[in-house]
């Protein structure tokens, strides 16, 4: 193994992690979805490992993961890790960065070198999967604008209305068929892999090793099978040593969740909220802001082993709104939510795909408007904190944190000009508005006017149908 002492590209996940997509396909991690390969773990015949019928342990020494490990140890950028590379280059805190901090007690670069053989494989007994990212199908109660049918079954009807009954997932083309009830279901894809005896037999053997489980959907709190898994962990191990983590839209939190959570050492909830009021309702349709805010208030106060943060996806629709979101967070004065010096404001990440919703697709003049709004807000925030009698040290700390956060998005936004994508954005937005009874013009009028002016077209453009992918 190379004598390199440290690597800027190293991440602990390929040594300790097992990640499953919504359709059961296994991958390097969820961030790898941005890369051309999507980080899918391939068998020798070129097919993808799938939790529905394959050996989870065997997948951990797949050719893809072996190469990722060797690249990281040599300081090379692994192909599946494109998203973290892009975010690191803009000084946006990437997953690679915070996973190194999260797992420093368990594994570091030197230990990873010792655990890795010359071909990139590892001894699975020496380095068991202690961290699982499980996408339990696509059952969801929302159909967010940056999402799609692979992640939410609520999207099926809009998918058919916009582009027809076929879409692509990692295993190929998926076809939707109409049921007798007038709804749609998949004809040739299995998003119910969580019912597979193959998966449950294997997870039963691994349960005692699990120290961290990240549960995603769909909307995970609606998926009953995930509670079955948590109960299995409680039976098989000391749950007080296990962390359960969610990405949840926090529109609803069932009683069963509150009862089970008290058994675990830590419950971490990334609340997928992209703004306040009508902006979040527009993006995360058909959510209702009062319900979300009430659940956030309870999560902030409820006794228990909770760590909660606001996980915002920064995109075309909410770019200008970000300072208002930050200010709302300050004024809420949460006791628990993002109340730490490590991530004191929001946990944000830029939307990478689809490209026509990426910040880089904004019209040049609108980018200037966003940049000015961010600059103006820093002064507004400082003046607000002074009126609230913040001590100078805290003013400097918070202003610095917000400035760094906003500067990262300005850098990312201005890296490239993807404004040719705006025709796709316009068609997509106007058609979704029509289907859902929403209005970009009423919700984010500045964006509507800027894009309309840039394109030199009005709503009749929606009647032409450009190719989106």
Short mmCIF file of C-alpha atoms in Angstrom, two decimals:
data_model
loop_
_atom_site.label_atom_id
_atom_site.label_comp_id
_atom_site.label_asym_id
_atom_site.label_seq_id
_atom_site.Cartn_x
_atom_site.Cartn_y
_atom_site.Cartn_z
CA UNK A 1 0.00 0.00 0.00
CA UNK A 2 1.20 3.53 -0.76
CA UNK A 3 3.15 5.46 1.88
CA UNK A 4 1.01 8.57 1.41
CA UNK A 5 0.33 10.01 4.89
CA UNK A 6 -2.98 11.73 4.20
CA UNK A 7 -5.42 12.09 1.33
CA UNK A 8 -7.71 14.99 0.57
CA UNK A 9 -10.06 12.59 -1.20
CA UNK A 10 -10.31 10.03 1.60
CA UNK A 11 -13.71 9.28 3.14
CA UNK A 12 -14.47 6.53 5.68
CA UNK A 13 -17.67 5.29 4.03
CA UNK A 14 -16.20 2.69 1.61
CA UNK A 15 -14.80 0.84 4.63
CA UNK A 16 -17.83 0.83 6.95
CA UNK A 17 -20.93 1.52 4.90
CA UNK A 18 -23.76 -0.23 3.05
CA UNK A 19 -26.08 1.88 0.88
CA UNK A 20 -29.30 0.74 -0.83
CA UNK A 21 -31.25 2.74 -3.42
CA UNK A 22 -35.05 3.02 -3.50
CA UNK A 23 -35.23 0.11 -5.95
CA UNK A 24 -32.89 -2.11 -3.92
CA UNK A 25 -29.77 -1.49 -6.03
CA UNK A 26 -26.58 -1.19 -3.98
CA UNK A 27 -24.26 1.79 -4.41
CA UNK A 28 -21.23 3.55 -2.95
CA UNK A 29 -23.36 6.22 -1.27
CA UNK A 30 -26.29 8.51 -2.09
CA UNK A 31 -24.00 11.39 -3.15
CA UNK A 32 -22.68 9.17 -5.95
CA UNK A 33 -25.99 9.61 -7.77
CA UNK A 34 -24.51 12.77 -9.33
CA UNK A 35 -21.75 10.81 -11.10
CA UNK A 36 -22.25 9.18 -14.48
CA UNK A 37 -21.94 5.71 -12.94
CA UNK A 38 -24.29 6.64 -10.06
CA UNK A 39 -21.85 4.72 -7.87
CA UNK A 40 -23.68 1.45 -8.55
CA UNK A 41 -21.97 -1.70 -7.27
CA UNK A 42 -21.52 -4.11 -10.17
CA UNK A 43 -21.16 -7.87 -10.24
CA UNK A 44 -18.64 -9.61 -12.50
CA UNK A 45 -21.27 -9.98 -15.23
CA UNK A 46 -21.91 -6.21 -15.20
CA UNK A 47 -25.31 -6.38 -13.51
CA UNK A 48 -26.02 -4.38 -10.36
CA UNK A 49 -26.05 -5.91 -6.89
CA UNK A 50 -29.59 -5.70 -5.50
CA UNK A 51 -30.79 -6.23 -1.93
CA UNK A 52 -33.82 -8.09 -3.22
CA UNK A 53 -31.81 -11.14 -4.27
CA UNK A 54 -28.03 -10.66 -3.86
CA UNK A 55 -25.43 -11.13 -1.12
CA UNK A 56 -24.93 -7.83 0.73
CA UNK A 57 -21.53 -8.88 2.05
CA UNK A 58 -20.24 -9.84 -1.39
CA UNK A 59 -21.16 -6.40 -2.71
CA UNK A 60 -18.83 -4.72 -0.23
CA UNK A 61 -15.84 -6.10 -2.12
CA UNK A 62 -17.23 -5.36 -5.57
CA UNK A 63 -14.83 -4.07 -8.22
CA UNK A 64 -16.31 -0.58 -7.87
CA UNK A 65 -15.70 -0.31 -4.13
CA UNK A 66 -12.22 -1.80 -4.41
CA UNK A 67 -11.25 0.86 -6.95
CA UNK A 68 -12.82 3.65 -4.87
CA UNK A 69 -10.76 2.58 -1.85
CA UNK A 70 -7.51 2.45 -3.82
CA UNK A 71 -8.19 5.83 -5.43
CA UNK A 72 -8.88 7.43 -2.06
CA UNK A 73 -5.78 5.96 -0.45
CA UNK A 74 -3.67 7.24 -3.37
CA UNK A 75 -5.17 10.74 -3.21
CA UNK A 76 -7.03 10.38 -6.50
CA UNK A 77 -10.61 11.56 -7.04
CA UNK A 78 -12.87 8.49 -7.36
CA UNK A 79 -15.38 8.77 -10.21
CA UNK A 80 -18.46 8.17 -8.00
CA UNK A 81 -17.43 11.00 -5.66
CA UNK A 82 -18.03 13.86 -8.11
CA UNK A 83 -20.60 15.62 -5.92
CA UNK A 84 -18.29 15.93 -2.91
CA UNK A 85 -15.47 17.08 -5.19
CA UNK A 86 -17.66 19.87 -6.57
CA UNK A 87 -18.87 20.98 -3.16
CA UNK A 88 -15.39 20.92 -1.62
CA UNK A 89 -14.10 23.11 -4.46
CA UNK A 90 -16.69 25.78 -3.56
CA UNK A 91 -16.03 25.62 0.20
CA UNK A 92 -19.44 24.01 0.75
CA UNK A 93 -19.27 21.39 3.50
CA UNK A 94 -19.50 18.07 1.68
CA UNK A 95 -20.58 14.72 3.06
CA UNK A 96 -17.00 13.47 2.83
CA UNK A 97 -15.96 16.22 5.22
CA UNK A 98 -18.54 15.59 7.92
CA UNK A 99 -18.36 11.79 7.71
CA UNK A 100 -14.65 12.02 8.51
CA UNK A 101 -15.56 13.93 11.67
CA UNK A 102 -18.48 11.65 12.53
CA UNK A 103 -16.41 8.45 12.33
CA UNK A 104 -13.04 9.69 13.61
CA UNK A 105 -13.54 7.57 16.74
CA UNK A 106 -13.91 4.41 14.63
CA UNK A 107 -11.63 4.75 11.62
CA UNK A 108 -9.01 7.14 10.28
CA UNK A 109 -6.78 7.22 7.21
CA UNK A 110 -4.03 5.10 8.78
CA UNK A 111 -6.48 2.44 9.90
CA UNK A 112 -8.07 2.38 6.44
CA UNK A 113 -4.65 1.71 4.91
CA UNK A 114 -4.04 -1.17 7.31
CA UNK A 115 -7.45 -2.68 6.62
CA UNK A 116 -7.09 -2.54 2.82
CA UNK A 117 -5.46 -5.26 0.74
CA UNK A 118 -3.42 -4.58 -2.40
CA UNK A 119 -6.45 -5.17 -4.65
CA UNK A 120 -8.64 -2.78 -2.65
CA UNK A 121 -10.64 -5.47 -0.86
CA UNK A 122 -11.11 -5.57 2.91
CA UNK A 123 -11.62 -8.27 5.53
CA UNK A 124 -15.34 -8.00 6.24
CA UNK A 125 -14.90 -9.42 9.73
CA UNK A 126 -12.29 -6.81 10.58
CA UNK A 127 -14.33 -4.02 8.98
CA UNK A 128 -18.02 -4.94 9.21
CA UNK A 129 -20.75 -2.64 7.92
CA UNK A 130 -21.64 -0.57 10.96
CA UNK A 131 -23.40 2.18 9.03
CA UNK A 132 -26.40 1.56 6.76
CA UNK A 133 -28.19 3.96 4.40
CA UNK A 134 -31.48 2.29 3.47
CA UNK A 135 -33.90 3.84 0.98
CA UNK A 136 -37.06 1.94 1.88
CA UNK A 137 -38.85 2.21 -1.44
CA UNK A 138 -40.62 5.29 -2.77
CA UNK A 139 -43.78 5.55 -0.64
CA UNK A 140 -44.26 9.26 0.01
CA UNK A 141 -46.94 11.84 0.75
CA UNK A 142 -45.28 14.65 -1.23
CA UNK A 143 -44.13 15.19 -4.81
CA UNK A 144 -41.36 17.75 -4.47
CA UNK A 145 -40.42 19.70 -7.58
CA UNK A 146 -36.80 18.53 -7.63
CA UNK A 147 -37.85 14.93 -7.03
CA UNK A 148 -39.40 12.34 -9.33
CA UNK A 149 -41.06 8.93 -9.55
CA UNK A 150 -37.99 6.99 -8.41
CA UNK A 151 -38.20 8.68 -5.00
CA UNK A 152 -41.94 9.32 -4.63
CA UNK A 153 -44.89 7.26 -5.81
CA UNK A 154 -46.94 10.48 -5.54
CA UNK A 155 -45.09 11.59 -8.67
CA UNK A 156 -46.53 8.83 -10.88
CA UNK A 157 -49.55 10.77 -12.13
CA UNK A 158 -47.58 13.94 -12.88
CA UNK A 159 -44.90 11.86 -14.60
CA UNK A 160 -47.49 10.44 -16.99
CA UNK A 161 -49.08 13.85 -17.59
CA UNK A 162 -45.74 15.55 -18.31
CA UNK A 163 -43.73 12.97 -20.22
CA UNK A 164 -45.66 9.74 -20.54
CA UNK A 165 -45.70 6.42 -18.69
CA UNK A 166 -41.99 5.58 -18.94
CA UNK A 167 -38.98 6.79 -16.98
CA UNK A 168 -35.47 5.61 -16.25
CA UNK A 169 -34.01 4.23 -13.06
CA UNK A 170 -30.62 2.65 -12.39
CA UNK A 171 -31.75 -0.75 -13.67
CA UNK A 172 -33.27 0.59 -16.89
CA UNK A 173 -36.64 1.71 -18.20
CA UNK A 174 -39.62 1.65 -15.84
CA UNK A 175 -43.19 1.60 -17.13
CA UNK A 176 -46.24 2.90 -15.28
CA UNK A 177 -49.66 1.33 -15.78
CA UNK A 178 -53.04 2.61 -14.66
CA UNK A 179 -54.97 0.63 -12.06
CA UNK A 180 -58.73 0.10 -11.93
CA UNK A 181 -58.84 2.84 -9.28
CA UNK A 182 -57.42 5.35 -11.74
CA UNK A 183 -53.99 5.46 -10.11
CA UNK A 184 -50.63 4.34 -11.44
CA UNK A 185 -48.21 1.62 -10.40
CA UNK A 186 -44.95 0.28 -11.79
CA UNK A 187 -45.20 -2.60 -14.22
CA UNK A 188 -41.59 -3.80 -14.31
CA UNK A 189 -39.81 -2.37 -11.27
CA UNK A 190 -39.83 -3.43 -7.65
CA UNK A 191 -39.76 -0.60 -5.15
CA UNK A 192 -41.01 -3.09 -2.55
CA UNK A 193 -37.64 -4.80 -2.14
CA UNK A 194 -38.01 -4.34 1.62
CA UNK A 195 -40.43 -7.28 1.60
CA UNK A 196 -37.67 -9.59 0.32
CA UNK A 197 -36.82 -12.54 2.63
CA UNK A 198 -33.29 -12.34 1.20
CA UNK A 199 -32.79 -8.89 2.68
CA UNK A 200 -34.38 -9.67 6.03
CA UNK A 201 -32.42 -12.91 6.50
CA UNK A 202 -29.16 -11.04 5.95
CA UNK A 203 -30.03 -8.00 8.03
CA UNK A 204 -31.00 -10.33 10.87
CA UNK A 205 -27.39 -11.58 10.94
CA UNK A 206 -25.95 -8.06 10.72
CA UNK A 207 -28.22 -6.33 13.24
CA UNK A 208 -25.83 -6.74 16.17
CA UNK A 209 -23.06 -4.92 14.24
CA UNK A 210 -25.14 -1.87 13.30
CA UNK A 211 -24.14 1.35 15.04
CA UNK A 212 -25.75 3.88 12.74
CA UNK A 213 -28.73 3.45 10.44
CA UNK A 214 -29.91 6.17 8.10
CA UNK A 215 -33.49 5.69 6.95
CA UNK A 216 -34.79 7.43 3.87
CA UNK A 217 -37.75 6.97 1.54
CA UNK A 218 -39.95 8.10 0.06
CA UNK A 219 -41.00 9.49 3.40
CA UNK A 220 -39.44 7.10 5.94
CA UNK A 221 -41.79 7.91 8.83
CA UNK A 222 -44.70 6.58 6.74
CA UNK A 223 -42.96 3.30 5.86
CA UNK A 224 -43.96 0.70 8.45
CA UNK A 225 -41.24 -1.81 7.53
CA UNK A 226 -38.55 0.50 8.85
CA UNK A 227 -40.10 0.32 12.31
CA UNK A 228 -39.86 -3.48 12.04
CA UNK A 229 -36.14 -3.09 11.41
CA UNK A 230 -35.72 -0.80 14.41
CA UNK A 231 -37.52 -3.34 16.60
CA UNK A 232 -35.18 -6.05 15.29
CA UNK A 233 -32.18 -3.92 16.27
CA UNK A 234 -33.68 -3.44 19.74
CA UNK A 235 -34.03 -7.24 20.05
CA UNK A 236 -30.57 -8.11 18.69
CA UNK A 237 -28.32 -5.48 20.25
CA UNK A 238 -27.95 -2.70 22.77
CA UNK A 239 -30.01 -0.04 21.03
CA UNK A 240 -28.66 2.58 23.40
CA UNK A 241 -25.41 2.30 21.41
CA UNK A 242 -27.15 2.80 18.06
CA UNK A 243 -27.93 6.03 16.21
CA UNK A 244 -30.99 6.26 13.99
CA UNK A 245 -30.88 9.01 11.37
CA UNK A 246 -33.62 10.26 9.06
CA UNK A 247 -34.14 12.50 6.10
CA UNK A 248 -37.79 13.40 6.63
CA UNK A 249 -40.17 16.03 5.35
CA UNK A 250 -41.58 16.18 8.94
CA UNK A 251 -45.12 16.66 7.69
CA UNK A 252 -46.25 13.86 10.00
CA UNK A 253 -44.65 12.01 12.91
CA UNK A 254 -46.61 8.89 13.95
CA UNK A 255 -46.98 7.83 17.59
CA UNK A 256 -45.11 4.61 16.78
CA UNK A 257 -42.01 6.66 16.00
CA UNK A 258 -42.01 8.51 19.32
CA UNK A 259 -42.42 5.21 21.22
CA UNK A 260 -39.60 3.38 19.41
CA UNK A 261 -37.14 6.29 19.42
CA UNK A 262 -36.83 6.33 23.21
CA UNK A 263 -34.89 3.03 23.01
CA UNK A 264 -32.01 4.43 20.95
CA UNK A 265 -28.89 6.24 21.99
CA UNK A 266 -29.43 9.02 19.50
CA UNK A 267 -32.11 9.96 17.00
CA UNK A 268 -30.93 12.34 14.30
CA UNK A 269 -33.44 14.03 12.04
CA UNK A 270 -32.56 16.08 9.00
CA UNK A 271 -35.77 17.99 8.37
CA UNK A 272 -36.10 18.40 4.60
CA UNK A 273 -37.40 21.96 4.56
CA UNK A 274 -36.46 24.34 1.74
CA UNK A 275 -37.87 27.63 2.96
CA UNK A 276 -40.69 29.08 4.98
CA UNK A 277 -44.37 29.47 4.25
CA UNK A 278 -45.48 29.54 0.64
CA UNK A 279 -41.98 28.92 -0.75
CA UNK A 280 -41.64 25.56 0.98
CA UNK A 281 -45.24 24.67 0.12
CA UNK A 282 -44.54 25.47 -3.53
CA UNK A 283 -41.40 23.31 -3.71
CA UNK A 284 -42.60 20.47 -1.47
CA UNK A 285 -46.16 20.10 -2.71
CA UNK A 286 -48.72 19.42 -1.18
CA UNK A 287 -47.15 20.12 2.22
CA UNK A 288 -48.70 22.63 4.61
CA UNK A 289 -46.36 24.99 6.43
CA UNK A 290 -48.31 25.20 9.73
CA UNK A 291 -48.04 21.40 10.13
CA UNK A 292 -44.32 21.44 9.39
CA UNK A 293 -43.62 24.31 11.79
CA UNK A 294 -45.65 22.61 14.55
CA UNK A 295 -43.66 19.38 14.15
CA UNK A 296 -40.39 21.31 14.19
CA UNK A 297 -41.46 23.00 17.41
CA UNK A 298 -42.21 19.63 19.01
CA UNK A 299 -38.91 18.13 17.82
CA UNK A 300 -37.15 21.12 19.33
CA UNK A 301 -38.71 20.61 22.76
CA UNK A 302 -39.57 16.90 23.09
CA UNK A 303 -37.47 15.11 25.76
CA UNK A 304 -35.29 12.45 24.24
CA UNK A 305 -31.98 11.68 22.51
CA UNK A 306 -32.63 14.02 19.60
CA UNK A 307 -30.34 15.95 17.32
CA UNK A 308 -32.30 17.88 14.69
CA UNK A 309 -31.26 20.10 11.83
CA UNK A 310 -32.83 21.86 8.87
CA UNK A 311 -31.66 20.17 5.67
CA UNK A 312 -32.36 22.61 2.86
CA UNK A 313 -31.86 21.89 -0.84
CA UNK A 314 -30.72 25.14 -2.47
CA UNK A 315 -31.99 25.46 -6.03
CA UNK A 316 -33.47 27.84 -8.58
CA UNK A 317 -36.77 28.22 -6.72
CA UNK A 318 -35.38 29.25 -3.32
CA UNK A 319 -32.05 30.93 -4.15
CA UNK A 320 -33.33 34.46 -3.47
CA UNK A 321 -35.33 33.26 -0.45
CA UNK A 322 -32.36 31.79 1.44
CA UNK A 323 -31.70 34.91 3.61
CA UNK A 324 -35.37 34.98 4.67
CA UNK A 325 -35.09 31.33 5.68
CA UNK A 326 -31.94 32.02 7.69
CA UNK A 327 -33.57 35.00 9.41
CA UNK A 328 -36.62 32.92 10.33
CA UNK A 329 -34.30 30.37 11.89
CA UNK A 330 -32.62 33.06 14.00
CA UNK A 331 -35.94 34.50 15.13
CA UNK A 332 -37.32 31.08 16.09
CA UNK A 333 -34.47 30.80 18.62
CA UNK A 334 -34.64 27.01 18.64
CA UNK A 335 -33.24 25.20 21.66
CA UNK A 336 -32.16 22.12 19.72
CA UNK A 337 -32.49 22.59 15.97
CA UNK A 338 -29.10 23.52 14.46
CA UNK A 339 -28.15 24.76 17.90
CA UNK A 340 -24.45 23.91 17.75
CA UNK A 341 -21.32 25.72 16.70
CA UNK A 342 -20.48 23.12 14.07
CA UNK A 343 -23.50 23.79 11.85
CA UNK A 344 -25.13 26.77 13.61
CA UNK A 345 -27.46 28.03 10.89
CA UNK A 346 -28.77 25.47 8.40
CA UNK A 347 -27.48 22.24 6.93
CA UNK A 348 -27.69 23.05 3.24
CA UNK A 349 -26.66 21.36 0.04
CA UNK A 350 -26.93 22.52 -3.56
CA UNK A 351 -29.25 20.70 -5.93
CA UNK A 352 -27.13 19.10 -8.64
CA UNK A 353 -29.79 17.50 -10.84
CA UNK A 354 -31.92 18.12 -12.79
CA UNK A 355 -29.67 20.73 -14.34
CA UNK A 356 -32.57 23.07 -15.16
CA UNK A 357 -33.25 23.49 -11.41
CA UNK A 358 -29.57 23.92 -10.53
CA UNK A 359 -28.45 27.39 -9.37
CA UNK A 360 -26.09 27.56 -12.33
CA UNK A 361 -29.10 27.70 -14.67
CA UNK A 362 -30.30 31.05 -13.31
CA UNK A 363 -30.27 34.02 -15.72
CA UNK A 364 -27.10 36.13 -15.33
CA UNK A 365 -29.01 39.20 -14.12
CA UNK A 366 -30.89 37.12 -11.55
CA UNK A 367 -27.58 35.74 -10.29
CA UNK A 368 -26.51 39.32 -9.70
CA UNK A 369 -29.76 39.96 -7.82
CA UNK A 370 -29.15 36.88 -5.64
CA UNK A 371 -25.57 37.93 -4.92
CA UNK A 372 -26.67 41.45 -3.94
CA UNK A 373 -29.43 40.08 -1.71
CA UNK A 374 -26.89 37.91 0.10
CA UNK A 375 -24.53 40.86 0.55
CA UNK A 376 -27.31 43.14 1.83
CA UNK A 377 -28.52 40.48 4.24
CA UNK A 378 -25.18 40.28 6.05
CA UNK A 379 -25.58 43.92 7.11
CA UNK A 380 -29.25 43.38 8.00
CA UNK A 381 -28.34 40.38 10.15
CA UNK A 382 -25.58 42.24 11.97
CA UNK A 383 -27.93 45.12 12.76
CA UNK A 384 -30.64 42.72 13.93
CA UNK A 385 -28.24 40.92 16.27
CA UNK A 386 -27.12 44.24 17.71
CA UNK A 387 -30.74 45.12 18.46
CA UNK A 388 -31.13 41.75 20.18
CA UNK A 389 -28.13 42.55 22.42
CA UNK A 390 -25.94 39.73 21.10
CA UNK A 391 -22.45 40.01 22.55
CA UNK A 392 -19.80 41.06 19.99
CA UNK A 393 -18.20 37.61 19.95
CA UNK A 394 -21.47 35.91 18.98
CA UNK A 395 -22.22 38.57 16.37
CA UNK A 396 -18.85 37.91 14.76
CA UNK A 397 -19.35 34.14 14.96
CA UNK A 398 -22.81 34.06 13.42
CA UNK A 399 -22.04 36.68 10.79
CA UNK A 400 -18.96 34.70 9.80
CA UNK A 401 -20.93 31.46 9.59
CA UNK A 402 -23.66 33.01 7.43
CA UNK A 403 -21.12 34.79 5.24
CA UNK A 404 -19.28 31.52 4.60
CA UNK A 405 -22.52 29.69 3.83
CA UNK A 406 -23.76 32.32 1.37
CA UNK A 407 -20.36 32.80 -0.25
CA UNK A 408 -20.20 29.09 -1.03
CA UNK A 409 -23.43 29.30 -2.98
CA UNK A 410 -22.36 32.42 -4.84
CA UNK A 411 -19.19 30.62 -5.92
CA UNK A 412 -21.11 27.51 -6.91
CA UNK A 413 -23.79 29.49 -8.77
CA UNK A 414 -21.25 31.49 -10.78
CA UNK A 415 -18.99 28.56 -11.68
CA UNK A 416 -20.86 27.93 -14.93
CA UNK A 417 -23.58 29.42 -17.10
CA UNK A 418 -26.28 26.82 -17.60
CA UNK A 419 -28.91 29.34 -18.69
CA UNK A 420 -29.59 27.34 -21.90
CA UNK A 421 -31.42 24.97 -19.52
CA UNK A 422 -34.02 27.65 -18.80
CA UNK A 423 -36.33 26.60 -21.63
CA UNK A 424 -36.67 23.23 -19.93
CA UNK A 425 -37.15 24.99 -16.61
CA UNK A 426 -39.95 27.13 -18.07
CA UNK A 427 -41.86 24.25 -19.61
CA UNK A 428 -41.46 22.13 -16.49
CA UNK A 429 -42.52 24.90 -14.10
CA UNK A 430 -45.51 26.16 -16.08
CA UNK A 431 -46.83 22.64 -16.66
CA UNK A 432 -46.45 21.64 -13.00
CA UNK A 433 -48.17 24.87 -11.98
CA UNK A 434 -51.06 23.94 -14.27
CA UNK A 435 -51.30 20.37 -12.95
CA UNK A 436 -51.06 21.38 -9.29
CA UNK A 437 -52.92 24.67 -9.23
CA UNK A 438 -49.79 26.56 -8.19
CA UNK A 439 -48.15 29.73 -9.49
CA UNK A 440 -44.48 30.63 -9.68
CA UNK A 441 -45.56 34.16 -10.61
CA UNK A 442 -47.33 34.53 -7.26
CA UNK A 443 -44.82 32.59 -5.15
CA UNK A 444 -41.47 33.89 -6.45
CA UNK A 445 -42.43 36.78 -8.76
CA UNK A 446 -38.84 38.01 -9.16
CA UNK A 447 -37.77 34.64 -10.55
CA UNK A 448 -40.78 34.41 -12.85
CA UNK A 449 -40.19 37.86 -14.29
CA UNK A 450 -36.45 37.34 -14.70
CA UNK A 451 -36.77 34.04 -16.55
CA UNK A 452 -39.64 35.30 -18.73
CA UNK A 453 -37.63 38.37 -19.70
CA UNK A 454 -34.47 36.34 -20.34
CA UNK A 455 -36.31 33.93 -22.63
CA UNK A 456 -38.39 36.63 -24.27
CA UNK A 457 -41.32 34.27 -24.10
CA UNK A 458 -44.57 34.01 -22.17
CA UNK A 459 -46.63 31.11 -20.90
CA UNK A 460 -47.54 29.91 -24.38
CA UNK A 461 -44.07 28.38 -24.42
CA UNK A 462 -45.48 25.66 -22.20
CA UNK A 463 -47.26 24.21 -25.22
CA UNK A 464 -43.96 23.10 -26.73
CA UNK A 465 -42.34 20.10 -25.08
CA UNK A 466 -38.52 20.07 -24.98
CA UNK A 467 -36.62 16.94 -24.00
CA UNK A 468 -35.73 17.16 -20.32
CA UNK A 469 -33.12 14.41 -19.97
#
